Coordinates of C-alpha atoms in Angstrom, one line a residue:
M1 CA -17.8 10.1 -50.2
S2 CA -19.1 9.3 -46.7
I3 CA -17.5 7.1 -44.1
R4 CA -19.9 5.1 -41.9
A5 CA -18.8 3.8 -38.5
E6 CA -20.1 0.4 -37.4
S7 CA -22.0 0.7 -34.1
I8 CA -22.4 -1.9 -31.5
P9 CA -26.0 -2.8 -31.0
P10 CA -27.3 -1.6 -27.6
S11 CA -28.5 -5.1 -26.7
H12 CA -24.9 -6.4 -27.1
L13 CA -23.6 -3.6 -24.9
H14 CA -25.8 -4.6 -22.1
T15 CA -24.6 -8.2 -22.2
M16 CA -20.9 -7.5 -22.1
S17 CA -19.1 -9.3 -19.3
P18 CA -15.4 -9.5 -18.3
P19 CA -13.3 -11.8 -20.5
S20 CA -12.6 -15.3 -19.1
S21 CA -9.0 -14.3 -18.5
V22 CA -10.0 -11.8 -15.8
P23 CA -9.5 -13.4 -12.3
K24 CA -12.7 -13.7 -10.3
E25 CA -11.2 -11.4 -7.7
Y26 CA -11.5 -8.5 -10.3
R27 CA -15.1 -9.1 -11.2
P28 CA -17.9 -6.9 -9.9
D29 CA -19.6 -8.0 -6.6
Y30 CA -16.6 -10.3 -5.7
L31 CA -16.3 -11.3 -2.0
P32 CA -13.8 -13.8 -0.8
P33 CA -15.5 -17.1 0.1
N34 CA -16.2 -17.5 3.8
V35 CA -14.9 -14.0 4.4
T36 CA -16.5 -13.7 7.9
G37 CA -15.1 -17.1 8.8
Q38 CA -11.6 -15.8 8.1
M39 CA -11.9 -13.0 10.7
Q40 CA -8.8 -12.6 12.9
E41 CA -8.7 -11.5 16.5
N42 CA -5.2 -10.1 16.8
L43 CA -4.0 -6.9 15.3
P44 CA -2.5 -6.0 12.8
G45 CA -3.6 -9.2 11.1
K46 CA -1.7 -11.9 9.3
Q47 CA -1.6 -12.4 5.5
R48 CA -0.6 -16.1 5.5
P49 CA -4.0 -17.5 6.6
L50 CA -6.0 -15.5 4.0
D51 CA -7.7 -17.6 1.4
P52 CA -7.5 -16.7 -1.4
A53 CA -4.3 -14.8 -0.9
P54 CA -4.4 -11.1 -1.9
F55 CA -2.8 -10.3 -5.3
N56 CA 0.7 -8.8 -5.1
D57 CA 1.6 -8.9 -8.8
T58 CA -1.4 -10.1 -10.9
L59 CA -3.2 -7.4 -12.8
A60 CA -6.9 -7.1 -13.6
D61 CA -6.5 -8.7 -17.0
G62 CA -4.9 -11.7 -15.5
S63 CA -1.4 -10.8 -16.7
K64 CA 1.7 -10.2 -14.6
Y65 CA 3.0 -6.8 -13.7
K66 CA 5.7 -5.8 -16.2
P67 CA 8.5 -3.6 -14.8
A68 CA 10.6 -1.0 -16.5
G69 CA 13.6 -0.8 -14.2
K70 CA 12.5 2.8 -13.1
L71 CA 14.1 2.5 -9.7
E72 CA 17.2 0.5 -10.4
G73 CA 19.6 0.8 -7.5
K74 CA 17.4 3.2 -5.5
N75 CA 17.2 2.7 -1.7
T76 CA 13.6 2.5 -0.5
V77 CA 11.9 2.0 2.9
I78 CA 8.4 0.7 3.5
T79 CA 6.9 0.7 6.9
G80 CA 4.3 -2.1 7.4
G81 CA 5.9 -3.8 4.4
D82 CA 5.2 -7.4 5.5
S83 CA 1.6 -7.7 4.3
G84 CA -1.2 -6.1 2.4
I85 CA -0.5 -3.0 0.4
G86 CA 3.0 -2.8 2.0
R87 CA 4.0 -6.2 0.8
A88 CA 2.7 -5.6 -2.8
T89 CA 4.6 -2.3 -2.9
A90 CA 7.8 -3.9 -1.7
I91 CA 7.5 -6.6 -4.3
L92 CA 6.8 -4.2 -7.2
L93 CA 9.6 -1.9 -6.2
S94 CA 12.3 -4.6 -5.8
V95 CA 14.3 -7.0 -7.8
P96 CA 16.2 -6.3 -11.1
L97 CA 14.5 -6.1 -14.5
E98 CA 16.5 -9.2 -15.6
C99 CA 15.2 -11.7 -13.2
R100 CA 14.3 -15.4 -13.4
W101 CA 10.7 -14.8 -14.3
L102 CA 11.7 -13.3 -17.7
R103 CA 13.6 -16.5 -18.5
S104 CA 11.3 -19.2 -17.3
E105 CA 7.9 -20.0 -15.8
L106 CA 9.4 -21.5 -12.6
T107 CA 8.0 -18.8 -10.4
S108 CA 4.6 -17.2 -10.3
L109 CA 6.0 -13.8 -9.4
S110 CA 7.1 -11.3 -12.1
A111 CA 10.0 -8.9 -12.3
R112 CA 10.0 -5.5 -10.6
E113 CA 11.5 -2.1 -10.8
G114 CA 15.0 -2.8 -9.4
A115 CA 15.1 -1.0 -6.0
N116 CA 16.8 -2.0 -2.8
V117 CA 14.1 -2.5 -0.1
F118 CA 14.1 -2.1 3.6
I119 CA 10.9 -3.5 5.2
H120 CA 9.7 -2.5 8.6
Y121 CA 7.1 -4.8 10.3
H122 CA 5.4 -5.1 13.6
P123 CA 7.1 -7.6 16.0
S124 CA 4.0 -9.9 15.9
E125 CA 4.3 -10.2 12.1
D126 CA 7.6 -12.1 11.8
Q127 CA 6.3 -14.9 9.6
D128 CA 4.6 -12.5 7.1
A129 CA 7.9 -10.5 6.9
K130 CA 9.9 -13.6 6.2
D131 CA 7.4 -14.6 3.5
T132 CA 7.8 -11.2 1.9
V133 CA 11.6 -11.3 1.9
K134 CA 11.5 -14.8 0.5
Q135 CA 9.3 -13.8 -2.4
I136 CA 11.6 -10.9 -3.2
Q137 CA 14.7 -13.1 -3.0
E138 CA 13.2 -15.8 -5.2
H139 CA 14.0 -13.6 -8.2
D140 CA 17.6 -12.7 -7.3
P141 CA 19.4 -13.9 -4.1
K142 CA 21.7 -11.0 -4.5
V143 CA 19.0 -8.3 -4.1
K144 CA 19.6 -5.9 -1.3
V145 CA 16.6 -6.5 1.0
E146 CA 16.3 -6.3 4.8
A147 CA 13.5 -6.5 7.3
A148 CA 13.4 -5.1 10.8
A149 CA 10.7 -5.3 13.5
A150 CA 9.6 -2.2 15.5
D151 CA 6.6 -1.2 17.5
L152 CA 6.1 2.3 16.3
R153 CA 4.0 3.6 19.2
T154 CA 7.0 5.4 20.8
E155 CA 9.4 8.0 19.6
Q156 CA 12.3 6.0 20.8
A157 CA 11.3 3.0 18.8
C158 CA 11.0 5.1 15.7
L159 CA 14.4 6.7 16.2
E160 CA 16.0 3.3 16.7
L161 CA 14.4 2.1 13.5
A162 CA 15.7 5.2 11.7
E163 CA 19.2 4.5 12.8
K164 CA 19.0 1.0 11.3
I165 CA 17.7 2.5 8.1
K166 CA 20.6 5.0 7.9
K167 CA 23.1 2.2 8.4
W168 CA 21.5 -0.1 5.8
S169 CA 21.2 2.7 3.2
N170 CA 24.8 4.0 3.7
G171 CA 23.4 7.4 4.3
R172 CA 21.2 7.8 1.2
L173 CA 17.5 7.1 1.1
D174 CA 15.7 7.8 -2.2
V175 CA 12.1 6.7 -1.3
L176 CA 10.3 6.7 2.0
V177 CA 6.9 5.0 2.1
N178 CA 5.1 5.5 5.4
N179 CA 2.5 2.8 5.2
A180 CA 2.2 1.2 8.7
A181 CA -1.2 1.8 10.4
T182 CA -3.7 0.3 12.8
Q183 CA -7.5 0.6 13.1
N184 CA -10.3 -1.0 15.1
E185 CA -14.0 -0.4 14.6
V186 CA -16.0 1.2 17.5
E187 CA -19.7 2.0 17.2
N188 CA -19.7 5.4 18.9
I189 CA -17.6 8.0 20.6
E190 CA -18.8 7.0 24.1
Q191 CA -17.4 3.6 23.6
L192 CA -14.0 4.8 22.1
E193 CA -11.4 4.4 24.9
S194 CA -8.8 7.1 25.3
E195 CA -6.1 4.4 25.3
Q196 CA -7.2 3.3 21.8
W197 CA -7.4 6.9 20.6
R198 CA -3.8 7.5 21.7
H199 CA -2.6 4.2 20.3
V200 CA -4.0 4.9 16.8
F201 CA -2.6 8.4 16.7
D202 CA 0.8 7.1 17.9
V203 CA 1.1 4.5 15.1
N204 CA -0.7 6.3 12.3
I205 CA 0.6 9.9 12.5
H206 CA 3.1 10.4 15.3
A207 CA 5.4 7.7 13.9
I208 CA 5.3 9.3 10.4
F209 CA 6.5 12.6 12.0
Y210 CA 9.3 10.9 14.0
L211 CA 10.6 8.8 11.1
T212 CA 10.3 11.5 8.4
K213 CA 12.0 14.0 10.6
S214 CA 14.9 11.6 11.4
L215 CA 15.3 10.4 7.8
I216 CA 14.8 13.5 5.7
P217 CA 18.5 14.6 6.1
I218 CA 19.6 11.6 4.1
I219 CA 16.9 12.0 1.3
P220 CA 18.6 13.6 -1.7
W221 CA 17.2 16.0 -4.3
G222 CA 14.7 14.1 -6.4
G223 CA 13.7 11.9 -3.5
S224 CA 10.1 11.0 -2.8
I225 CA 8.1 10.6 0.4
I226 CA 4.8 8.8 0.0
N227 CA 2.3 8.5 2.9
N228 CA -0.5 6.0 2.9
A229 CA -3.7 8.0 3.8
S230 CA -7.2 6.7 3.2
I231 CA -10.6 7.3 1.7
N232 CA -11.9 7.6 5.2
P233 CA -11.1 11.2 6.1
F234 CA -13.1 12.2 3.0
V235 CA -16.1 10.1 3.8
G236 CA -16.0 10.1 7.6
H237 CA -16.3 6.4 8.4
P238 CA -18.7 6.4 11.4
K239 CA -17.0 3.4 13.1
L240 CA -13.5 4.5 12.5
L241 CA -13.5 7.9 14.2
D242 CA -9.9 7.7 15.4
Y243 CA -8.5 6.1 12.3
S244 CA -10.3 8.7 10.0
S245 CA -8.9 11.5 12.1
T246 CA -5.3 10.3 11.8
K247 CA -5.7 9.8 8.0
G248 CA -6.9 13.3 7.7
A249 CA -3.9 14.5 9.6
I250 CA -1.7 12.6 7.1
V251 CA -3.2 14.5 4.2
G252 CA -2.5 17.8 5.9
F253 CA 1.0 16.7 7.0
S254 CA 1.9 15.6 3.4
R255 CA 0.7 18.8 1.8
A256 CA 2.3 21.1 4.3
L257 CA 5.6 19.2 4.3
S258 CA 5.7 19.3 0.5
N259 CA 5.2 23.1 0.5
Q260 CA 7.9 23.4 3.1
I261 CA 10.7 21.4 1.4
V262 CA 10.0 20.8 -2.3
K263 CA 11.6 24.0 -3.6
E264 CA 14.6 24.1 -1.3
R265 CA 15.3 20.4 -1.1
G266 CA 13.8 19.0 -4.3
I267 CA 11.9 16.3 -2.3
R268 CA 8.4 15.5 -3.4
V269 CA 5.7 14.5 -0.8
N270 CA 2.4 12.9 -1.8
C271 CA -0.1 10.6 -0.3
V272 CA -2.1 7.7 -1.6
C273 CA -5.7 7.4 -0.4
P274 CA -6.9 3.8 -0.9
G275 CA -10.6 2.8 -0.8
P276 CA -11.6 -0.7 0.3
V277 CA -8.8 -3.1 -0.3
W278 CA -8.5 -6.8 0.7
T279 CA -5.7 -6.8 3.4
P280 CA -5.1 -8.6 6.7
L281 CA -5.9 -5.4 8.6
V282 CA -9.4 -5.4 7.2
I283 CA -10.0 -9.0 8.2
A284 CA -8.6 -8.4 11.7
T285 CA -10.5 -5.2 12.5
M286 CA -13.9 -5.2 10.8
G287 CA -17.1 -6.8 12.0
E288 CA -19.3 -9.2 10.0
E289 CA -21.6 -6.4 8.8
S290 CA -18.8 -4.3 7.4
L291 CA -17.0 -7.3 5.8
S292 CA -20.1 -8.6 4.0
A293 CA -20.5 -5.2 2.3
F294 CA -16.8 -4.5 1.8
G295 CA -16.4 -3.4 -1.8
P296 CA -19.7 -3.9 -3.7
T297 CA -20.9 -0.4 -2.8
T298 CA -18.1 1.2 -4.8
P299 CA -18.9 2.3 -8.4
I300 CA -16.6 -0.4 -9.7
G301 CA -18.5 -2.9 -7.7
R302 CA -15.8 -4.6 -5.7
A303 CA -12.9 -4.1 -3.3
G304 CA -9.4 -3.6 -4.6
Q305 CA -6.4 -5.9 -4.5
P306 CA -3.1 -4.7 -3.0
I307 CA -1.3 -4.5 -6.4
E308 CA -3.9 -2.0 -7.6
V309 CA -2.7 0.4 -4.9
A310 CA 1.0 -0.6 -5.1
T311 CA 1.2 0.6 -8.7
A312 CA 0.3 4.1 -7.5
F313 CA 3.2 4.0 -5.0
V314 CA 5.6 2.8 -7.8
F315 CA 4.5 5.8 -10.0
L316 CA 5.0 8.3 -7.1
A317 CA 8.4 6.8 -6.2
S318 CA 9.7 7.0 -9.8
P319 CA 10.9 10.0 -11.9
D320 CA 7.7 9.6 -13.9
S321 CA 6.0 11.6 -11.2
S322 CA 8.6 14.4 -11.1
Y323 CA 5.9 17.2 -11.4
F324 CA 3.5 15.6 -8.8
T325 CA 3.8 16.8 -5.2
A326 CA 1.4 17.7 -2.4
Q327 CA -1.2 15.5 -4.1
C328 CA -3.7 12.9 -2.9
F329 CA -4.0 9.9 -5.2
H330 CA -7.5 8.4 -4.7
V331 CA -7.3 4.7 -5.5
N332 CA -10.8 3.8 -4.5
G333 CA -12.8 2.1 -7.3
G334 CA -14.5 5.3 -8.6
S335 CA -15.7 7.2 -5.5
A336 CA -15.3 10.9 -6.1
Y337 CA -14.5 13.4 -3.3

Protein backbone atom coordinates (compact mmCIF):
# COMPACT_ATOMS: atom_id res chain seq x y z
CA MET A 1 0.00 0.00 0.00
CA SER A 2 1.41 3.38 -0.95
CA ILE A 3 0.56 6.76 0.48
CA ARG A 4 0.63 9.71 -1.88
CA ALA A 5 0.95 13.26 -0.61
CA GLU A 6 -0.95 15.95 -2.43
CA SER A 7 1.38 18.64 -3.74
CA ILE A 8 0.68 22.30 -4.31
CA PRO A 9 1.07 23.24 -7.98
CA PRO A 10 4.13 25.49 -8.47
CA SER A 11 1.98 28.07 -10.23
CA HIS A 12 -0.14 28.38 -7.09
CA LEU A 13 2.92 28.77 -4.89
CA HIS A 14 4.06 31.77 -6.89
CA THR A 15 0.72 33.52 -6.51
CA MET A 16 0.47 33.17 -2.74
CA SER A 17 -0.03 36.46 -0.92
CA PRO A 18 -0.56 37.44 2.72
CA PRO A 19 -4.08 36.75 4.06
CA SER A 20 -6.42 39.72 4.18
CA SER A 21 -6.20 39.69 7.98
CA VAL A 22 -2.53 40.72 7.84
CA PRO A 23 -2.22 44.49 8.45
CA LYS A 24 -0.64 46.43 5.59
CA GLU A 25 2.23 47.35 7.91
CA TYR A 26 3.34 43.70 7.87
CA ARG A 27 3.27 43.26 4.09
CA PRO A 28 6.45 43.26 1.97
CA ASP A 29 7.60 46.63 0.60
CA TYR A 30 5.49 48.57 3.12
CA LEU A 31 6.46 52.18 3.72
CA PRO A 32 4.36 54.57 5.83
CA PRO A 33 2.50 57.06 3.64
CA ASN A 34 4.24 60.43 3.39
CA VAL A 35 7.14 59.06 5.43
CA THR A 36 9.54 61.86 4.46
CA GLY A 37 6.82 64.41 5.23
CA GLN A 38 6.77 63.14 8.82
CA MET A 39 10.46 63.88 9.41
CA GLN A 40 11.12 65.52 12.79
CA GLU A 41 13.88 67.99 13.59
CA ASN A 42 14.34 67.47 17.33
CA LEU A 43 15.88 64.43 18.98
CA PRO A 44 15.03 61.88 20.22
CA GLY A 45 11.78 62.09 18.24
CA LYS A 46 8.15 61.97 19.35
CA GLN A 47 5.77 59.06 18.78
CA ARG A 48 2.45 60.90 19.06
CA PRO A 49 2.70 62.63 15.60
CA LEU A 50 3.53 59.41 13.70
CA ASP A 51 0.84 58.33 11.25
CA PRO A 52 0.10 55.48 11.31
CA ALA A 53 1.20 54.83 14.88
CA PRO A 54 3.76 52.03 15.33
CA PHE A 55 2.32 48.74 16.57
CA ASN A 56 2.80 48.06 20.28
CA ASP A 57 0.58 44.99 20.65
CA THR A 58 -0.74 43.88 17.24
CA LEU A 59 0.99 40.84 15.77
CA ALA A 60 1.77 40.06 12.14
CA ASP A 61 -1.37 37.95 11.69
CA GLY A 62 -3.56 40.82 12.88
CA SER A 63 -4.24 39.29 16.29
CA LYS A 64 -3.43 40.79 19.68
CA TYR A 65 -0.49 39.68 21.80
CA LYS A 66 -1.55 36.94 24.22
CA PRO A 67 0.22 37.01 27.60
CA ALA A 68 1.05 34.15 29.91
CA GLY A 69 1.73 36.00 33.16
CA LYS A 70 5.42 35.06 32.99
CA LEU A 71 6.59 38.10 34.93
CA GLU A 72 3.81 38.48 37.48
CA GLY A 73 4.96 40.78 40.28
CA LYS A 74 8.47 41.25 38.92
CA ASN A 75 10.06 44.71 39.07
CA THR A 76 11.30 45.88 35.69
CA VAL A 77 13.04 49.04 34.49
CA ILE A 78 13.17 50.27 30.90
CA THR A 79 15.23 53.27 29.86
CA GLY A 80 13.83 55.14 26.89
CA GLY A 81 10.49 53.49 27.65
CA ASP A 82 8.29 56.33 26.43
CA SER A 83 8.21 55.46 22.72
CA GLY A 84 9.28 53.04 20.02
CA ILE A 85 10.72 49.70 21.11
CA GLY A 86 10.84 50.89 24.72
CA ARG A 87 7.11 51.66 24.82
CA ALA A 88 6.16 48.36 23.21
CA THR A 89 8.35 46.49 25.70
CA ALA A 90 6.86 48.34 28.66
CA ILE A 91 3.34 47.55 27.47
CA LEU A 92 4.02 43.85 26.89
CA LEU A 93 5.78 43.42 30.22
CA SER A 94 3.14 45.14 32.32
CA VAL A 95 -0.44 44.66 33.50
CA PRO A 96 -1.91 41.50 35.07
CA LEU A 97 -3.09 38.55 33.00
CA GLU A 98 -6.68 39.15 34.14
CA CYS A 99 -7.24 42.57 32.67
CA ARG A 100 -10.16 44.31 31.03
CA TRP A 101 -9.29 43.28 27.49
CA LEU A 102 -10.01 39.63 28.34
CA ARG A 103 -13.52 40.55 29.46
CA SER A 104 -14.57 43.05 26.81
CA GLU A 105 -13.62 44.79 23.59
CA LEU A 106 -13.64 48.25 25.16
CA THR A 107 -9.91 48.78 24.65
CA SER A 108 -7.69 48.02 21.68
CA LEU A 109 -4.81 46.95 23.91
CA SER A 110 -4.36 43.38 25.05
CA ALA A 111 -3.19 41.90 28.35
CA ARG A 112 0.48 41.61 29.20
CA GLU A 113 2.87 39.61 31.37
CA GLY A 114 2.11 41.16 34.77
CA ALA A 115 5.32 43.00 35.68
CA ASN A 116 5.67 46.25 37.59
CA VAL A 117 7.29 48.81 35.30
CA PHE A 118 9.52 51.83 35.88
CA ILE A 119 9.91 53.89 32.71
CA HIS A 120 12.75 56.32 32.16
CA TYR A 121 12.38 58.97 29.47
CA HIS A 122 14.23 62.01 28.14
CA PRO A 123 12.93 65.31 29.63
CA SER A 124 11.72 66.45 26.20
CA GLU A 125 9.52 63.36 25.86
CA ASP A 126 7.05 64.10 28.66
CA GLN A 127 3.91 63.70 26.54
CA ASP A 128 5.02 60.38 25.06
CA ALA A 129 5.80 59.12 28.57
CA LYS A 130 2.34 60.14 29.80
CA ASP A 131 0.76 58.36 26.83
CA THR A 132 2.67 55.17 27.65
CA VAL A 133 1.68 55.23 31.32
CA LYS A 134 -1.93 55.90 30.36
CA GLN A 135 -2.02 52.93 28.00
CA ILE A 136 -0.63 50.67 30.73
CA GLN A 137 -3.08 51.95 33.35
CA GLU A 138 -6.08 51.52 31.06
CA HIS A 139 -5.94 47.80 31.85
CA ASP A 140 -5.58 48.08 35.60
CA PRO A 141 -5.47 51.38 37.54
CA LYS A 142 -3.76 49.53 40.38
CA VAL A 143 -0.77 48.45 38.29
CA LYS A 144 2.55 49.62 39.71
CA VAL A 145 3.98 51.90 37.03
CA GLU A 146 6.09 55.01 37.34
CA ALA A 147 7.88 57.27 34.88
CA ALA A 148 10.84 59.55 35.55
CA ALA A 149 12.75 61.94 33.31
CA ALA A 150 16.54 62.07 33.13
CA ASP A 151 19.16 63.26 30.67
CA LEU A 152 21.56 60.31 30.70
CA ARG A 153 24.57 62.21 29.37
CA THR A 154 26.15 62.57 32.81
CA GLU A 155 27.13 60.09 35.49
CA GLN A 156 25.39 62.19 38.13
CA ALA A 157 22.07 62.06 36.27
CA CYS A 158 22.39 58.28 35.94
CA LEU A 159 23.13 57.86 39.64
CA GLU A 160 20.18 60.05 40.62
CA LEU A 161 17.92 57.98 38.37
CA ALA A 162 19.29 54.80 39.94
CA GLU A 163 18.38 56.08 43.41
CA LYS A 164 14.79 56.70 42.27
CA ILE A 165 14.66 53.16 40.90
CA LYS A 166 15.97 51.68 44.16
CA LYS A 167 13.30 53.51 46.11
CA TRP A 168 10.52 52.52 43.70
CA SER A 169 11.56 48.85 43.66
CA ASN A 170 11.98 48.56 47.44
CA GLY A 171 15.48 47.25 46.86
CA ARG A 172 14.69 44.46 44.40
CA LEU A 173 15.02 44.79 40.63
CA ASP A 174 14.33 41.67 38.56
CA VAL A 175 14.79 42.99 35.03
CA LEU A 176 16.87 45.90 33.72
CA VAL A 177 16.34 46.90 30.09
CA ASN A 178 18.93 49.41 28.88
CA ASN A 179 17.14 50.72 25.81
CA ALA A 180 17.72 54.50 25.64
CA ALA A 181 19.86 55.66 22.72
CA THR A 182 20.50 58.50 20.32
CA GLN A 183 21.80 58.73 16.76
CA ASN A 184 22.21 61.24 13.96
CA GLU A 185 23.32 60.61 10.39
CA VAL A 186 26.61 62.20 9.27
CA GLU A 187 28.00 61.64 5.77
CA ASN A 188 31.70 61.19 6.63
CA ILE A 189 34.20 61.26 9.47
CA GLU A 190 35.45 64.74 8.58
CA GLN A 191 31.97 66.13 9.22
CA LEU A 192 31.46 64.25 12.49
CA GLU A 193 31.93 66.76 15.30
CA SER A 194 33.73 65.69 18.47
CA GLU A 195 30.81 67.02 20.51
CA GLN A 196 28.37 64.66 18.76
CA TRP A 197 30.81 61.75 19.14
CA ARG A 198 31.02 62.29 22.89
CA HIS A 199 27.27 62.85 23.21
CA VAL A 200 26.41 59.56 21.48
CA PHE A 201 28.90 57.62 23.60
CA ASP A 202 27.62 59.25 26.80
CA VAL A 203 24.01 58.27 26.12
CA ASN A 204 24.46 54.93 24.37
CA ILE A 205 27.19 53.18 26.35
CA HIS A 206 28.44 55.24 29.31
CA ALA A 207 24.91 55.48 30.74
CA ILE A 208 24.54 51.70 30.52
CA PHE A 209 27.73 51.29 32.54
CA TYR A 210 26.68 53.81 35.22
CA LEU A 211 23.14 52.46 35.62
CA THR A 212 24.10 48.80 35.56
CA LYS A 213 26.93 49.31 38.04
CA SER A 214 24.62 51.15 40.43
CA LEU A 215 21.65 48.77 40.12
CA ILE A 216 23.33 45.38 39.98
CA PRO A 217 23.53 45.08 43.80
CA ILE A 218 19.71 44.93 43.94
CA ILE A 219 19.27 42.39 41.12
CA PRO A 220 18.69 38.93 42.64
CA TRP A 221 19.72 35.49 41.44
CA GLY A 222 17.67 34.73 38.34
CA GLY A 223 17.53 38.37 37.31
CA SER A 224 18.02 39.56 33.75
CA ILE A 225 19.85 42.48 32.16
CA ILE A 226 18.94 43.14 28.53
CA ASN A 227 20.79 45.74 26.47
CA ASN A 228 19.45 47.11 23.21
CA ALA A 229 22.26 46.90 20.67
CA SER A 230 21.71 47.05 16.90
CA ILE A 231 22.33 45.49 13.52
CA ASN A 232 24.68 48.38 12.76
CA PRO A 233 27.93 47.19 14.40
CA PHE A 234 27.61 44.03 12.30
CA VAL A 235 27.01 45.86 8.99
CA GLY A 236 28.93 49.07 9.69
CA HIS A 237 26.39 51.74 8.73
CA PRO A 238 28.45 54.36 6.83
CA LYS A 239 26.38 57.32 8.04
CA LEU A 240 26.20 56.16 11.66
CA LEU A 241 29.88 55.83 12.56
CA ASP A 242 29.48 56.96 16.17
CA TYR A 243 26.22 55.08 16.74
CA SER A 244 27.57 51.85 15.23
CA SER A 245 30.66 52.12 17.43
CA THR A 246 28.60 52.45 20.61
CA LYS A 247 26.37 49.54 19.68
CA GLY A 248 29.41 47.36 19.09
CA ALA A 249 30.61 48.37 22.54
CA ILE A 250 27.25 47.27 23.98
CA VAL A 251 27.71 43.80 22.49
CA GLY A 252 31.17 43.48 24.05
CA PHE A 253 29.96 44.89 27.37
CA SER A 254 27.04 42.46 27.51
CA ARG A 255 29.13 39.38 26.81
CA ALA A 256 31.93 40.34 29.18
CA LEU A 257 29.55 41.27 32.00
CA SER A 258 27.66 37.99 31.59
CA ASN A 259 30.87 35.99 31.87
CA GLN A 260 31.80 38.04 34.93
CA ILE A 261 28.60 37.60 36.94
CA VAL A 262 26.40 34.76 35.69
CA LYS A 263 28.05 31.96 37.67
CA GLU A 264 28.54 33.84 40.93
CA ARG A 265 25.38 35.98 40.92
CA GLY A 266 23.01 34.01 38.67
CA ILE A 267 22.21 37.13 36.63
CA ARG A 268 21.91 36.68 32.88
CA VAL A 269 23.04 39.40 30.45
CA ASN A 270 21.98 39.45 26.81
CA CYS A 271 21.49 41.98 24.07
CA VAL A 272 18.89 42.43 21.37
CA CYS A 273 20.12 43.63 17.98
CA PRO A 274 17.21 45.13 16.01
CA GLY A 275 17.33 45.77 12.31
CA PRO A 276 15.22 48.53 10.72
CA VAL A 277 12.19 49.25 12.92
CA TRP A 278 9.66 52.09 12.63
CA THR A 279 10.32 54.30 15.67
CA PRO A 280 10.35 58.06 16.33
CA LEU A 281 14.16 58.02 16.51
CA VAL A 282 14.31 56.87 12.90
CA ILE A 283 11.97 59.60 11.70
CA ALA A 284 13.89 62.24 13.66
CA THR A 285 17.41 61.29 12.58
CA MET A 286 17.42 59.85 9.07
CA GLY A 287 17.41 61.76 5.80
CA GLU A 288 15.00 61.33 2.90
CA GLU A 289 17.27 58.89 1.05
CA SER A 290 17.57 56.57 4.04
CA LEU A 291 13.86 56.77 4.92
CA SER A 292 12.68 55.99 1.40
CA ALA A 293 14.71 52.75 1.45
CA PHE A 294 14.08 51.87 5.09
CA GLY A 295 13.13 48.21 5.30
CA PRO A 296 12.50 46.95 1.73
CA THR A 297 16.15 45.89 1.37
CA THR A 298 15.78 43.27 4.14
CA PRO A 299 15.08 39.65 3.11
CA ILE A 300 11.60 39.90 4.62
CA GLY A 301 10.98 42.99 2.49
CA ARG A 302 9.94 45.56 5.10
CA ALA A 303 10.93 47.31 8.30
CA GLY A 304 9.81 45.86 11.61
CA GLN A 305 7.24 47.09 14.11
CA PRO A 306 8.19 47.76 17.76
CA ILE A 307 6.20 44.78 19.05
CA GLU A 308 8.28 42.43 16.89
CA VAL A 309 11.35 43.42 18.90
CA ALA A 310 9.53 43.75 22.23
CA THR A 311 8.63 40.06 22.19
CA ALA A 312 12.36 39.26 22.24
CA PHE A 313 12.77 41.41 25.35
CA VAL A 314 9.85 39.61 27.03
CA PHE A 315 11.45 36.23 26.30
CA LEU A 316 14.85 37.29 27.64
CA ALA A 317 13.24 38.82 30.73
CA SER A 318 11.28 35.67 31.58
CA PRO A 319 12.36 32.32 33.06
CA ASP A 320 11.80 30.80 29.60
CA SER A 321 15.29 32.04 28.67
CA SER A 322 17.05 30.68 31.77
CA TYR A 323 19.82 29.03 29.69
CA PHE A 324 20.40 32.07 27.47
CA THR A 325 23.18 34.46 28.44
CA ALA A 326 25.92 36.43 26.66
CA GLN A 327 23.86 36.15 23.47
CA CYS A 328 22.92 38.58 20.72
CA PHE A 329 19.34 38.21 19.50
CA HIS A 330 19.17 39.46 15.90
CA VAL A 331 15.66 40.71 15.18
CA ASN A 332 16.28 42.11 11.73
CA GLY A 333 14.01 40.60 9.09
CA GLY A 334 16.39 37.88 7.95
CA SER A 335 19.79 39.54 7.53
CA ALA A 336 22.49 37.07 8.59
CA TYR A 337 25.77 38.06 10.28
